[in-house]
mmCIF file of C-alpha atoms in Angstrom:
data_model
loop_
_atom_site.group_PDB
_atom_site.id
_atom_site.type_symbol
_atom_site.label_atom_id
_atom_site.label_comp_id
_atom_site.label_asym_id
_atom_site.label_seq_id
_atom_site.Cartn_x
_atom_site.Cartn_y
_atom_site.Cartn_z
ATOM 1 C CA MET J 20 -0.032 0.058 0.015
ATOM 2 C CA ALA J 21 1.341 3.328 -1.060
ATOM 3 C CA VAL J 22 1.296 6.183 1.432
ATOM 4 C CA ASP J 23 -0.875 8.259 -0.976
ATOM 5 C CA ASP J 24 -3.549 5.660 -1.411
ATOM 6 C CA VAL J 25 -6.845 7.427 -0.746
ATOM 7 C CA VAL J 26 -9.992 5.680 0.200
ATOM 8 C CA LEU J 27 -13.378 7.339 -0.285
ATOM 9 C CA VAL J 28 -15.874 5.989 2.197
ATOM 10 C CA THR J 29 -19.673 6.460 1.907
ATOM 11 C CA GLY J 30 -21.955 5.842 4.826
ATOM 12 C CA GLY J 31 -19.276 6.668 7.398
ATOM 13 C CA THR J 32 -21.932 7.921 9.820
ATOM 14 C CA GLY J 33 -23.647 4.560 10.037
ATOM 15 C CA PHE J 34 -22.918 1.483 12.210
ATOM 16 C CA ILE J 35 -20.990 -0.554 9.580
ATOM 17 C CA GLY J 36 -19.671 2.511 7.739
ATOM 18 C CA PHE J 37 -18.024 4.157 10.755
ATOM 19 C CA ARG J 38 -16.353 0.873 11.869
ATOM 20 C CA THR J 39 -15.021 0.425 8.313
ATOM 21 C CA LEU J 40 -13.843 3.997 8.210
ATOM 22 C CA ARG J 41 -12.003 3.441 11.510
ATOM 23 C CA TYR J 42 -10.528 0.122 10.386
ATOM 24 C CA ALA J 43 -9.173 1.794 7.117
ATOM 25 C CA LEU J 44 -7.542 4.535 9.159
ATOM 26 C CA GLU J 45 -5.943 1.934 11.567
ATOM 27 C CA GLU J 46 -4.642 0.109 8.491
ATOM 28 C CA GLY J 47 -2.810 3.242 7.352
ATOM 29 C CA TYR J 48 -5.117 4.407 4.621
ATOM 30 C CA THR J 49 -5.832 8.110 4.051
ATOM 31 C CA VAL J 50 -9.640 8.348 4.157
ATOM 32 C CA ARG J 51 -11.909 10.832 2.533
ATOM 33 C CA ALA J 52 -15.407 10.535 3.956
ATOM 34 C CA ALA J 53 -18.452 11.581 1.953
ATOM 35 C CA VAL J 54 -20.926 13.216 4.266
ATOM 36 C CA ARG J 55 -24.213 15.106 3.702
ATOM 37 C CA SER J 56 -23.339 17.942 6.025
ATOM 38 C CA GLU J 57 -20.614 19.522 8.134
ATOM 39 C CA ALA J 58 -22.577 18.368 11.214
ATOM 40 C CA LYS J 59 -22.115 14.819 10.150
ATOM 41 C CA ALA J 60 -18.361 15.357 9.639
ATOM 42 C CA GLU J 61 -17.973 16.831 13.070
ATOM 43 C CA ALA J 62 -19.750 13.835 14.609
ATOM 44 C CA ILE J 63 -17.072 11.603 13.160
ATOM 45 C CA ARG J 64 -14.250 13.866 14.116
ATOM 46 C CA ARG J 65 -15.403 13.948 17.712
ATOM 47 C CA ASN J 66 -15.638 10.266 18.173
ATOM 48 C CA SER J 67 -13.228 9.135 20.894
ATOM 49 C CA THR J 68 -12.386 5.835 19.179
ATOM 50 C CA LEU J 69 -10.354 7.803 16.646
ATOM 51 C CA SER J 70 -8.210 9.559 19.184
ATOM 52 C CA SER J 71 -5.441 7.004 18.864
ATOM 53 C CA ILE J 72 -5.061 7.533 15.116
ATOM 54 C CA LYS J 73 -1.772 9.220 14.457
ATOM 55 C CA ASP J 74 -1.983 12.468 12.289
ATOM 56 C CA LEU J 75 -5.755 12.111 12.166
ATOM 57 C CA SER J 76 -6.291 15.632 10.875
ATOM 58 C CA SER J 77 -4.189 14.750 7.782
ATOM 59 C CA LYS J 78 -5.318 11.126 7.348
ATOM 60 C CA LEU J 79 -9.064 11.945 7.610
ATOM 61 C CA THR J 80 -10.719 14.511 5.303
ATOM 62 C CA PHE J 81 -14.300 15.134 4.346
ATOM 63 C CA VAL J 82 -16.249 15.956 1.157
ATOM 64 C CA THR J 83 -19.766 17.190 1.418
ATOM 65 C CA VAL J 84 -22.295 15.458 -0.863
ATOM 66 C CA PRO J 85 -25.707 16.861 0.101
ATOM 67 C CA ASP J 86 -27.633 14.485 -2.168
ATOM 68 C CA PHE J 87 -26.119 11.130 -2.851
ATOM 69 C CA LEU J 88 -28.770 10.546 -5.639
ATOM 70 C CA ALA J 89 -28.195 13.724 -7.616
ATOM 71 C CA ASP J 90 -26.659 13.455 -11.052
ATOM 72 C CA GLY J 91 -22.908 13.523 -10.847
ATOM 73 C CA ALA J 92 -23.191 13.542 -7.029
ATOM 74 C CA PHE J 93 -19.793 11.943 -6.563
ATOM 75 C CA ASP J 94 -17.918 13.541 -9.417
ATOM 76 C CA GLU J 95 -15.782 15.726 -7.138
ATOM 77 C CA ALA J 96 -15.621 13.177 -4.387
ATOM 78 C CA VAL J 97 -13.853 10.549 -6.374
ATOM 79 C CA LYS J 98 -11.197 12.749 -7.914
ATOM 80 C CA GLY J 99 -7.699 11.609 -6.790
ATOM 81 C CA VAL J 100 -8.973 8.567 -4.888
ATOM 82 C CA LYS J 101 -7.760 5.030 -5.628
ATOM 83 C CA TYR J 102 -10.408 3.016 -3.804
ATOM 84 C CA VAL J 103 -13.985 3.463 -2.775
ATOM 85 C CA LEU J 104 -15.785 1.670 0.066
ATOM 86 C CA HIS J 105 -19.459 2.167 -0.841
ATOM 87 C CA VAL J 106 -21.296 1.387 2.420
ATOM 88 C CA ALA J 107 -24.153 3.976 2.231
ATOM 89 C CA SER J 108 -27.581 2.411 1.265
ATOM 90 C CA PRO J 109 -31.228 3.228 2.189
ATOM 91 C CA LEU J 110 -32.464 1.710 5.368
ATOM 92 C CA THR J 111 -35.958 0.713 6.407
ATOM 93 C CA THR J 112 -36.189 3.116 9.356
ATOM 94 C CA GLY J 113 -39.244 5.496 9.094
ATOM 95 C CA PHE J 114 -41.000 3.594 6.386
ATOM 96 C CA THR J 115 -44.370 1.791 6.598
ATOM 97 C CA VAL J 116 -46.021 -0.583 4.148
ATOM 98 C CA THR J 117 -48.321 2.251 3.058
ATOM 99 C CA ASP J 118 -45.389 4.256 1.691
ATOM 100 C CA ASP J 119 -44.120 4.144 -1.854
ATOM 101 C CA LEU J 120 -41.383 1.678 -1.081
ATOM 102 C CA GLU J 121 -40.220 1.406 -4.630
ATOM 103 C CA ALA J 122 -39.438 5.196 -4.652
ATOM 104 C CA GLY J 123 -38.246 5.307 -1.097
ATOM 105 C CA ILE J 124 -35.994 2.349 -0.686
ATOM 106 C CA ILE J 125 -35.497 0.285 -3.949
ATOM 107 C CA LYS J 126 -34.812 3.018 -6.598
ATOM 108 C CA PRO J 127 -32.465 5.006 -4.239
ATOM 109 C CA ALA J 128 -30.391 1.817 -3.628
ATOM 110 C CA VAL J 129 -29.954 1.195 -7.318
ATOM 111 C CA GLN J 130 -29.379 4.880 -8.205
ATOM 112 C CA GLY J 131 -26.893 5.421 -5.416
ATOM 113 C CA THR J 132 -24.707 2.508 -6.631
ATOM 114 C CA LEU J 133 -24.914 3.267 -10.381
ATOM 115 C CA GLY J 134 -24.433 6.978 -9.785
ATOM 116 C CA LEU J 135 -21.174 6.236 -7.903
ATOM 117 C CA PHE J 136 -20.038 3.865 -10.625
ATOM 118 C CA GLN J 137 -20.707 6.578 -13.270
ATOM 119 C CA SER J 138 -18.738 9.111 -11.320
ATOM 120 C CA ALA J 139 -15.845 6.696 -10.787
ATOM 121 C CA LYS J 140 -15.740 5.986 -14.517
ATOM 122 C CA LYS J 141 -14.745 9.568 -15.067
ATOM 123 C CA ALA J 142 -11.905 9.423 -12.576
ATOM 124 C CA PRO J 143 -8.913 7.515 -13.916
ATOM 125 C CA SER J 144 -7.407 7.247 -10.437
ATOM 126 C CA VAL J 145 -10.156 4.871 -9.178
ATOM 127 C CA LYS J 146 -8.935 1.241 -9.304
ATOM 128 C CA ARG J 147 -11.427 -0.639 -7.111
ATOM 129 C CA ILE J 148 -14.865 -0.112 -5.563
ATOM 130 C CA VAL J 149 -16.101 -2.324 -2.637
ATOM 131 C CA VAL J 150 -19.869 -2.270 -2.356
ATOM 132 C CA THR J 151 -21.791 -3.348 0.823
ATOM 133 C CA SER J 152 -24.516 -5.608 -0.450
ATOM 134 C CA SER J 153 -26.372 -8.132 1.743
ATOM 135 C CA MET J 154 -26.746 -11.889 2.229
ATOM 136 C CA VAL J 155 -30.424 -11.379 1.311
ATOM 137 C CA ALA J 156 -29.363 -10.892 -2.306
ATOM 138 C CA ILE J 157 -28.065 -14.477 -2.467
ATOM 139 C CA PRO J 158 -30.727 -17.089 -1.594
ATOM 140 C CA PRO J 159 -34.360 -17.034 -2.748
ATOM 141 C CA ILE J 160 -36.670 -14.999 -0.593
ATOM 142 C CA ALA J 161 -38.719 -18.189 0.001
ATOM 143 C CA VAL J 162 -35.710 -19.457 1.987
ATOM 144 C CA LEU J 163 -35.382 -16.325 3.926
ATOM 145 C CA ILE J 164 -39.023 -16.395 5.110
ATOM 146 C CA GLY J 165 -39.133 -20.113 5.694
ATOM 147 C CA GLN J 166 -41.336 -21.252 2.816
ATOM 148 C CA GLN J 167 -38.470 -23.204 1.389
ATOM 149 C CA ALA J 168 -35.813 -25.233 3.110
ATOM 150 C CA SER J 169 -32.160 -24.333 2.751
ATOM 151 C CA GLU J 170 -31.285 -27.758 1.181
ATOM 152 C CA ARG J 171 -27.799 -26.783 -0.006
ATOM 153 C CA ASP J 172 -25.064 -24.404 0.843
ATOM 154 C CA PHE J 173 -25.426 -21.112 -0.848
ATOM 155 C CA THR J 174 -22.306 -19.597 -2.221
ATOM 156 C CA PRO J 175 -21.261 -16.034 -3.134
ATOM 157 C CA LYS J 176 -21.967 -16.768 -6.760
ATOM 158 C CA ASP J 177 -25.642 -17.418 -6.205
ATOM 159 C CA ARG J 178 -28.067 -14.648 -7.046
ATOM 160 C CA ALA J 179 -31.685 -14.283 -5.808
ATOM 161 C CA HIS J 180 -34.557 -13.440 -8.289
ATOM 162 C CA ASP J 181 -36.413 -10.173 -8.129
ATOM 163 C CA VAL J 182 -39.216 -9.833 -5.589
ATOM 164 C CA PRO J 183 -42.136 -7.992 -7.224
ATOM 165 C CA GLY J 184 -44.299 -5.614 -5.271
ATOM 166 C CA PRO J 185 -46.661 -4.767 -3.598
ATOM 167 C CA TYR J 186 -44.591 -5.521 -0.566
ATOM 168 C CA PRO J 187 -46.232 -7.041 2.548
ATOM 169 C CA ALA J 188 -43.555 -5.705 4.844
ATOM 170 C CA VAL J 189 -40.946 -2.931 4.657
ATOM 171 C CA ILE J 190 -38.209 -5.490 5.153
ATOM 172 C CA VAL J 191 -39.272 -7.259 1.939
ATOM 173 C CA ALA J 192 -38.764 -4.085 -0.001
ATOM 174 C CA TYR J 193 -35.270 -3.856 1.590
ATOM 175 C CA VAL J 194 -34.603 -7.320 0.267
ATOM 176 C CA GLN J 195 -35.601 -6.286 -3.192
ATOM 177 C CA SER J 196 -33.394 -3.147 -2.893
ATOM 178 C CA LYS J 197 -30.319 -5.268 -2.345
ATOM 179 C CA ILE J 198 -31.282 -7.739 -5.074
ATOM 180 C CA ALA J 199 -31.867 -4.941 -7.617
ATOM 181 C CA ALA J 200 -28.748 -2.883 -6.702
ATOM 182 C CA LEU J 201 -26.509 -6.004 -7.102
ATOM 183 C CA LYS J 202 -28.195 -7.035 -10.331
ATOM 184 C CA GLU J 203 -28.039 -3.607 -11.818
ATOM 185 C CA GLY J 204 -24.622 -2.937 -10.612
ATOM 186 C CA GLU J 205 -23.177 -6.146 -12.078
ATOM 187 C CA ALA J 206 -24.960 -5.435 -15.464
ATOM 188 C CA TRP J 207 -23.505 -1.917 -15.517
ATOM 189 C CA ILE J 208 -20.046 -3.205 -15.064
ATOM 190 C CA GLU J 209 -20.487 -5.824 -17.752
ATOM 191 C CA LYS J 210 -21.837 -3.262 -20.175
ATOM 192 C CA HIS J 211 -19.396 -0.339 -19.545
ATOM 193 C CA LYS J 212 -16.278 -2.252 -18.649
ATOM 194 C CA PRO J 213 -14.633 0.561 -16.553
ATOM 195 C CA GLU J 214 -11.054 0.749 -15.607
ATOM 196 C CA PHE J 215 -11.947 -0.185 -12.036
ATOM 197 C CA ASP J 216 -13.120 -3.479 -10.631
ATOM 198 C CA VAL J 217 -15.849 -4.173 -8.123
ATOM 199 C CA ILE J 218 -16.078 -6.465 -5.080
ATOM 200 C CA HIS J 219 -19.348 -7.035 -3.342
ATOM 201 C CA ILE J 220 -19.598 -7.817 0.405
ATOM 202 C CA HIS J 221 -22.740 -9.698 1.507
ATOM 203 C CA PRO J 222 -23.236 -9.504 5.366
ATOM 204 C CA SER J 223 -26.071 -11.335 7.183
ATOM 205 C CA TYR J 224 -27.405 -9.765 10.416
ATOM 206 C CA VAL J 225 -24.657 -7.495 11.753
ATOM 207 C CA GLY J 226 -24.048 -7.121 15.500
ATOM 208 C CA GLY J 227 -21.315 -5.947 17.737
ATOM 209 C CA ARG J 228 -20.044 -2.856 19.484
ATOM 210 C CA ASN J 229 -21.386 0.368 18.002
ATOM 211 C CA ASP J 230 -18.738 3.074 18.237
ATOM 212 C CA LEU J 231 -21.290 5.741 17.408
ATOM 213 C CA ALA J 232 -23.806 4.829 20.138
ATOM 214 C CA GLN J 233 -23.794 7.159 23.201
ATOM 215 C CA THR J 234 -27.081 6.035 24.670
ATOM 216 C CA VAL J 235 -28.976 2.715 25.058
ATOM 217 C CA GLU J 236 -31.589 4.102 22.548
ATOM 218 C CA GLU J 237 -28.827 4.681 19.978
ATOM 219 C CA LEU J 238 -27.419 1.148 20.615
ATOM 220 C CA CYS J 239 -30.887 -0.367 20.169
ATOM 221 C CA THR J 240 -31.202 0.705 16.541
ATOM 222 C CA GLY J 241 -30.410 -1.146 13.267
ATOM 223 C CA THR J 242 -29.829 -4.843 13.715
ATOM 224 C CA ASN J 243 -28.221 -4.869 17.198
ATOM 225 C CA PRO J 244 -31.726 -5.323 18.873
ATOM 226 C CA ILE J 245 -31.788 -8.814 17.264
ATOM 227 C CA PHE J 246 -28.683 -9.701 19.244
ATOM 228 C CA LEU J 247 -30.080 -8.176 22.391
ATOM 229 C CA GLU J 248 -33.693 -9.347 22.399
ATOM 230 C CA SER J 249 -33.039 -12.708 24.132
ATOM 231 C CA VAL J 250 -31.241 -11.248 27.091
ATOM 232 C CA LEU J 251 -33.544 -8.265 27.439
ATOM 233 C CA GLY J 252 -36.624 -10.293 27.399
ATOM 234 C CA LYS J 253 -38.470 -8.690 24.520
ATOM 235 C CA ASP J 254 -38.861 -8.899 20.823
ATOM 236 C CA SER J 255 -37.195 -6.274 18.669
ATOM 237 C CA ASP J 256 -39.953 -4.271 17.102
ATOM 238 C CA GLU J 257 -38.739 -3.894 13.527
ATOM 239 C CA TYR J 258 -37.660 -7.515 13.238
ATOM 240 C CA ALA J 259 -40.691 -9.217 14.934
ATOM 241 C CA GLY J 260 -41.452 -12.757 13.838
ATOM 242 C CA PRO J 261 -39.240 -15.621 12.506
ATOM 243 C CA ARG J 262 -35.884 -14.704 10.993
ATOM 244 C CA VAL J 263 -32.839 -16.527 9.771
ATOM 245 C CA ALA J 264 -30.224 -17.575 12.326
ATOM 246 C CA ASN J 265 -27.312 -16.059 10.484
ATOM 247 C CA TYR J 266 -25.000 -13.427 12.003
ATOM 248 C CA ILE J 267 -21.690 -11.587 11.479
ATOM 249 C CA ASP J 268 -19.725 -9.360 13.771
ATOM 250 C CA VAL J 269 -19.316 -5.682 12.582
ATOM 251 C CA ASP J 270 -15.540 -6.075 13.138
ATOM 252 C CA ASP J 271 -15.437 -8.812 10.532
ATOM 253 C CA VAL J 272 -17.473 -6.755 8.157
ATOM 254 C CA ALA J 273 -15.217 -3.777 8.414
ATOM 255 C CA LYS J 274 -12.180 -6.004 8.117
ATOM 256 C CA ALA J 275 -13.504 -7.648 5.013
ATOM 257 C CA HIS J 276 -14.164 -4.377 3.329
ATOM 258 C CA VAL J 277 -10.704 -2.928 3.982
ATOM 259 C CA LEU J 278 -8.749 -6.118 3.195
ATOM 260 C CA SER J 279 -10.672 -6.299 -0.072
ATOM 261 C CA LEU J 280 -8.558 -3.289 -1.186
ATOM 262 C CA SER J 281 -5.444 -5.453 -1.306
ATOM 263 C CA GLU J 282 -4.014 -6.392 -4.670
ATOM 264 C CA LYS J 283 -3.754 -9.910 -3.395
ATOM 265 C CA VAL J 284 -7.600 -10.089 -3.626
ATOM 266 C CA ALA J 285 -8.866 -10.345 -7.127
ATOM 267 C CA GLY J 286 -11.515 -8.068 -8.324
ATOM 268 C CA GLY J 287 -14.867 -9.142 -9.636
ATOM 269 C CA GLN J 288 -15.624 -11.301 -6.586
ATOM 270 C CA SER J 289 -18.408 -11.577 -4.030
ATOM 271 C CA PHE J 290 -17.923 -12.600 -0.388
ATOM 272 C CA LEU J 291 -20.591 -13.905 1.992
ATOM 273 C CA LEU J 292 -20.037 -12.463 5.489
ATOM 274 C CA THR J 293 -21.988 -14.878 7.811
ATOM 275 C CA ASN J 294 -21.715 -18.014 9.828
ATOM 276 C CA LYS J 295 -22.205 -21.311 8.144
ATOM 277 C CA GLY J 296 -25.796 -21.663 9.335
ATOM 278 C CA GLY J 297 -27.078 -24.303 11.774
ATOM 279 C CA ASP J 298 -24.310 -23.610 14.262
ATOM 280 C CA MET J 299 -26.174 -21.185 16.538
ATOM 281 C CA LYS J 300 -29.552 -20.107 17.765
ATOM 282 C CA TRP J 301 -30.438 -16.612 18.814
ATOM 283 C CA ASN J 302 -31.353 -17.754 22.299
ATOM 284 C CA ASP J 303 -27.816 -18.935 22.816
ATOM 285 C CA ALA J 304 -27.216 -15.318 23.886
ATOM 286 C CA GLN J 305 -28.864 -16.148 27.270
ATOM 287 C CA ALA J 306 -26.185 -18.658 28.190
ATOM 288 C CA ILE J 307 -23.467 -16.270 26.996
ATOM 289 C CA ALA J 308 -24.906 -13.474 29.093
ATOM 290 C CA LYS J 309 -25.058 -15.632 32.178
ATOM 291 C CA LYS J 310 -21.490 -16.680 31.640
ATOM 292 C CA HIS J 311 -20.039 -13.175 31.093
ATOM 293 C CA PHE J 312 -22.397 -10.944 33.103
ATOM 294 C CA PRO J 313 -23.796 -13.119 36.000
ATOM 295 C CA ASP J 314 -24.412 -10.170 38.360
ATOM 296 C CA ALA J 315 -26.562 -8.398 35.623
ATOM 297 C CA VAL J 316 -28.544 -11.514 35.049
ATOM 298 C CA SER J 317 -29.118 -12.319 38.764
ATOM 299 C CA SER J 318 -30.164 -8.752 39.492
ATOM 300 C CA GLY J 319 -32.660 -8.722 36.682
ATOM 301 C CA LEU J 320 -30.834 -6.007 34.723
ATOM 302 C CA LEU J 321 -30.706 -8.579 32.012
ATOM 303 C CA PRO J 322 -33.994 -10.496 32.328
ATOM 304 C CA ASN J 323 -32.603 -13.251 30.084
ATOM 305 C CA ASP J 324 -36.011 -14.970 29.764
ATOM 306 C CA PHE J 325 -37.306 -14.359 26.235
ATOM 307 C CA ALA J 326 -38.841 -17.360 24.749
ATOM 308 C CA GLU J 327 -37.314 -17.748 21.372
ATOM 309 C CA GLN J 328 -39.586 -17.763 18.386
ATOM 310 C CA GLN J 329 -39.208 -19.916 15.353
ATOM 311 C CA PHE J 330 -36.111 -19.243 13.194
ATOM 312 C CA MET J 331 -34.792 -20.436 9.786
ATOM 313 C CA VAL J 332 -31.277 -21.451 8.888
ATOM 314 C CA VAL J 333 -29.538 -20.568 5.691
ATOM 315 C CA HIS J 334 -26.536 -22.850 5.031
ATOM 316 C CA CYS J 335 -23.685 -20.969 3.435
ATOM 317 C CA ASP J 336 -20.326 -21.941 2.044
ATOM 318 C CA ILE J 337 -18.018 -19.320 3.647
ATOM 319 C CA SER J 338 -14.789 -21.177 2.899
ATOM 320 C CA LYS J 339 -13.622 -18.382 0.453
ATOM 321 C CA THR J 340 -14.453 -15.792 3.050
ATOM 322 C CA GLU J 341 -12.332 -17.285 5.817
ATOM 323 C CA GLU J 342 -9.518 -18.198 3.444
ATOM 324 C CA THR J 343 -9.310 -14.591 2.345
ATOM 325 C CA PHE J 344 -10.111 -12.603 5.521
ATOM 326 C CA GLY J 345 -9.543 -15.150 8.324
ATOM 327 C CA LYS J 346 -11.971 -16.974 10.605
ATOM 328 C CA ILE J 347 -15.044 -14.957 11.588
ATOM 329 C CA LYS J 348 -15.707 -14.120 15.185
ATOM 330 C CA ALA J 349 -17.748 -16.514 17.266
ATOM 331 C CA TYR J 350 -21.351 -15.631 18.138
ATOM 332 C CA GLU J 351 -20.212 -15.530 21.832
ATOM 333 C CA GLU J 352 -17.821 -12.694 21.039
ATOM 334 C CA THR J 353 -20.507 -10.661 19.300
ATOM 335 C CA ILE J 354 -22.990 -11.138 22.144
ATOM 336 C CA LYS J 355 -20.354 -10.288 24.767
ATOM 337 C CA ALA J 356 -19.533 -6.980 22.948
ATOM 338 C CA VAL J 357 -23.171 -5.864 22.428
ATOM 339 C CA VAL J 358 -24.358 -6.841 25.877
ATOM 340 C CA GLY J 359 -21.237 -5.313 27.498
ATOM 341 C CA GLN J 360 -21.844 -1.981 25.705
ATOM 342 C CA TYR J 361 -25.512 -2.084 26.737
ATOM 343 C CA LEU J 362 -24.556 -2.456 30.386
ATOM 344 C CA GLU J 363 -21.860 0.308 30.106
ATOM 345 C CA LEU J 364 -24.527 2.733 28.624
ATOM 346 C CA LYS J 365 -27.073 1.820 31.286
ATOM 347 C CA GLU J 366 -24.518 2.685 33.961
ATOM 348 C CA LYS J 367 -23.620 5.919 32.181
ATOM 349 C CA ALA J 368 -27.253 6.941 32.183
ATOM 350 C CA LYS J 369 -27.621 6.640 35.905
#
C-alpha cells in the first residue's frame, strides 16, 4: 500500500460505515469521508475511538455530498482517490407498508450504486470499488421467510430473483433493494467495462459494539436489537417474527471491506459475510450473558427470559471468506460485545 492511497468511504456515519472507516485508518489508509453535512463530519471527528489515530487531521478528510442521488453527485468526491468503500444504502427506518417503497428504498439503492459507478468511470485514479450488499441478495426469498428449506450451501456466486411488489412488509422491499442494486450494478459493469473493478460484500445480520452509540436508545437501532432481544426479554419491534439464524460481527464486516482493497484479492468477486448456518440459535445469547455478566442476570438488569420464536437457517459456504479474511468471530464474542456496551450505557445513564 502506497502512502498516498486515498480511500473514499460513503456511509461513514452509520454502524457498519463508521467501523469500516476506522479500520481503514488503523490500516494506514488516508480516508476521505463523503458526508451530507458539516454536522455529520463533526460527529465523526469527535468520536473518541479515533483519538489513537496518528496524524488524524491529515489522514481523515471530508467531502460534502448533500444529495447522494443527484446526477454527478460523486464527481468531485472521487477525484484523486484510488479506492471506494461504498457502504451507504437506504435503510428501512421510518417507512411503513403504506409508503411508496419502490421510490423510497429500492430505486435509491440502485441509483446510489450506479451513480457512484458513473462518477468513478470519469476518474482514472479509481482502481477498485467495494460495495456493501447483503446476504439477502443471495438465496431465494422463499428460503429467507421459511417457505423453502435451505437444502444446499449457498455460495457468493448465487443470486436471488427479483421480488415484485406490492410488498407485505418494509423488510421485503429492503430485500428487493439489495437484489436490484446487485443485479443492476453487475449489469452496468458488464456493459461499460470501466477501468476499475468491483467487489461485493454480503453480510447477514450485523451485530457488535457500535462506536457511534452514546445511549441505550442509539445502541438499540439497526440490527443490534436482534442480538439483544433474548437477554432483554423482549422482541425487537422492527424484526418481529421468525428470522434466519445467520449473523456476522461488525468487526469482521469492516475488516473484509478494507482487506478487499489489497492487490492480493482479485476483483470481480463476491464474499458472503456470515456464519455457516445451523451452528447457533439466537437464544444462545442467554447462556453467554449468564457466563460473562452473571451479576446483571441475577439482579434482573438482564432479564434473560425471552422465549425464542421460530427461526430459519440458511446454510452458506463461507470457505472463500475465511480463506481470504480469516476466521469469523464466534457468536459468543459478538454477544459479549453488544451486551457489554448495553450495560456500560445503562451505567452511564444513571
